[in-house]
XYZ file of N, CA and C in Angstrom:
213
model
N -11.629 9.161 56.766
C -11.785 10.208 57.779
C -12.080 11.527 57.065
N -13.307 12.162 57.625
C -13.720 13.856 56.667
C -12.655 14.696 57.410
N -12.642 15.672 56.853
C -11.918 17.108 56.694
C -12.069 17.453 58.394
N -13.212 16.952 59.257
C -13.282 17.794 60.278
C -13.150 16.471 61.194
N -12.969 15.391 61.660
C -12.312 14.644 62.045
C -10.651 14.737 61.757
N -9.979 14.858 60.870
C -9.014 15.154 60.723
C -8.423 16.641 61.260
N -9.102 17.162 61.574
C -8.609 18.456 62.103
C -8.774 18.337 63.812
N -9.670 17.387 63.983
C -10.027 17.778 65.047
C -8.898 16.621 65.956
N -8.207 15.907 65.506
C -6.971 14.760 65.253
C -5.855 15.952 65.649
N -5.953 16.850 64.802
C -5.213 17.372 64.715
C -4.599 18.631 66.262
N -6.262 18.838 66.040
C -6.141 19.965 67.503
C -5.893 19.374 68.857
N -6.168 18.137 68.391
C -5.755 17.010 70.273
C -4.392 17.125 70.146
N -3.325 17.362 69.239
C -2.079 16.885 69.251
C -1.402 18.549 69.831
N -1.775 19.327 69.197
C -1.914 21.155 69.549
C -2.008 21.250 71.034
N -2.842 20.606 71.307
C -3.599 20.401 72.595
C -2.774 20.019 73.656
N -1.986 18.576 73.222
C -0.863 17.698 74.395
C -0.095 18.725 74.159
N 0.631 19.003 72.747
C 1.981 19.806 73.144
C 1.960 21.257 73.451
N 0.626 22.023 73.909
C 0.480 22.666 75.046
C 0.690 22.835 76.459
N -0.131 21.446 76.708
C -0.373 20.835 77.940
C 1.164 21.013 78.118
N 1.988 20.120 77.468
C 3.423 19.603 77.899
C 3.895 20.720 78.004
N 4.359 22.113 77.356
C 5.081 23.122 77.136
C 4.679 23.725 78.061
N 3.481 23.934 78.513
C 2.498 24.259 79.800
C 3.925 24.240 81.028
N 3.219 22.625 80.822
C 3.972 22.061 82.144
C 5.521 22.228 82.552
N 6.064 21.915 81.230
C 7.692 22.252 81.007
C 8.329 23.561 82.199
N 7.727 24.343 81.435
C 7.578 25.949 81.958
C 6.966 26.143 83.274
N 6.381 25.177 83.751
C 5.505 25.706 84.751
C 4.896 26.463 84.773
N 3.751 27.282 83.807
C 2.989 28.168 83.801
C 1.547 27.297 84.378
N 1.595 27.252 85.757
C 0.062 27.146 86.070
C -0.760 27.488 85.593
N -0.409 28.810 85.364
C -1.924 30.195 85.157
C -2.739 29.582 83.787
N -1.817 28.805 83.227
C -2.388 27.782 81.738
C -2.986 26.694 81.978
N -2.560 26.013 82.655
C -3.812 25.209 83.459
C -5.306 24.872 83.396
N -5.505 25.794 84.009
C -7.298 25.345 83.586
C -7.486 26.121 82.267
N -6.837 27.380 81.375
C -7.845 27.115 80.628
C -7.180 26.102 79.204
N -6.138 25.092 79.458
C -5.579 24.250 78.396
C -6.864 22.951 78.690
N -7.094 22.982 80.289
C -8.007 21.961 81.042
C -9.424 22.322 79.996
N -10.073 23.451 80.050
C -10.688 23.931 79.464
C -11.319 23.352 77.940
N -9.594 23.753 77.219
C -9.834 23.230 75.917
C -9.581 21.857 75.862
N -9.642 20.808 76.532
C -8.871 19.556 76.622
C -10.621 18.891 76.295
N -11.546 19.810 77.427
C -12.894 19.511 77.373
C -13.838 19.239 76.687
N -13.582 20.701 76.275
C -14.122 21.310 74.798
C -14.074 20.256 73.548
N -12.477 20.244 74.249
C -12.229 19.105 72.784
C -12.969 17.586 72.515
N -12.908 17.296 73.438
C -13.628 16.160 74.025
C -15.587 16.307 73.818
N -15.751 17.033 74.240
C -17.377 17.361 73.681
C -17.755 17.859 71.763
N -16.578 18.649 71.438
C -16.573 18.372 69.763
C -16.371 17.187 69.354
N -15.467 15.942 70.165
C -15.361 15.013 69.330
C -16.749 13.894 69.383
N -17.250 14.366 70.886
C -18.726 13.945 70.658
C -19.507 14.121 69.566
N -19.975 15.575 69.468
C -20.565 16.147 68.136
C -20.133 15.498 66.808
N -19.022 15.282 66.489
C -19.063 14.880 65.800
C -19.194 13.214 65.874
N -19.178 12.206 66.390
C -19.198 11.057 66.630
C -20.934 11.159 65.978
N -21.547 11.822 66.922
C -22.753 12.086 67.195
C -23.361 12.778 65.271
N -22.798 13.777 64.816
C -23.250 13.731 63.258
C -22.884 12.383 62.390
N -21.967 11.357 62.671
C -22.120 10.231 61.436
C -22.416 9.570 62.634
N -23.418 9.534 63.399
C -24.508 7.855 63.798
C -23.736 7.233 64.967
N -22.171 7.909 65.360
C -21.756 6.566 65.983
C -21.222 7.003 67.412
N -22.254 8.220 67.995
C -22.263 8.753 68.767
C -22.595 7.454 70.278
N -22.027 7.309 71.227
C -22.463 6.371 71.924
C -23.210 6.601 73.372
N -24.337 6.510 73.414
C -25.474 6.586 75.138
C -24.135 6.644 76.320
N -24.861 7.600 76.558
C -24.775 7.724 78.265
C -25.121 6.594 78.942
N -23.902 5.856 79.962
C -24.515 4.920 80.555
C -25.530 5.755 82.039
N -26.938 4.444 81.323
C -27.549 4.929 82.797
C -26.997 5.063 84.331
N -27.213 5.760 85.035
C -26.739 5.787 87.005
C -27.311 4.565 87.479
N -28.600 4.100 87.045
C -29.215 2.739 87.817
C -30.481 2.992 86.978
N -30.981 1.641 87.314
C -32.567 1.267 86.289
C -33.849 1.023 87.463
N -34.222 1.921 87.254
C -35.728 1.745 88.777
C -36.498 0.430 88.140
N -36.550 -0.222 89.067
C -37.330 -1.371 88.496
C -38.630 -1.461 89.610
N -39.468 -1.330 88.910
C -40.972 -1.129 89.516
C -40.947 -2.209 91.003
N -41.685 -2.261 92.516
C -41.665 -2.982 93.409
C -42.168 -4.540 92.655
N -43.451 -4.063 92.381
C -43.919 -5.196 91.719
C -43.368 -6.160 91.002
N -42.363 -5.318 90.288
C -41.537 -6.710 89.441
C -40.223 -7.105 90.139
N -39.774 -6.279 91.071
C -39.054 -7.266 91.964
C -38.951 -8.970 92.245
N -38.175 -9.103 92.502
C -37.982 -10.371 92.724
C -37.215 -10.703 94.174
């Protein structure tokens, strides 16, 4: 695991025991923007998936398949 996978391991864990301390407390007002970084986080770990190769497709919504080749 590189230096920035490992950190980024790291900031998901930052991340829950936010969320939780969040919640503990009941500070709503933290809420969306912990929601925010929960996102964020989630789209860096794309990026990086996505710099070593093992980034994975969007599944398609549906595949138009021409009338003609209907069946």
């Amino acid at each position: 695991m590189d230096r920035l996978s490992e950190l980024s391991s790291e900031l998901a864990a930052v991340i829950e025991q936010l969320q939780a301390e969040a919640m503990q407390r009941n500070v709503r007002e933290l809420m969306a923007p912990l929601a925010w970084l929960d996102e964020a986080h989630g789209w860096l770990n794309y990026e990086l998936s996505r710099l070593n190769g093992a980034a994975q497709r969007e599944p398609v919504a549906f595949t138009y398949i021409p009338i003609d080749l209907r069946k």
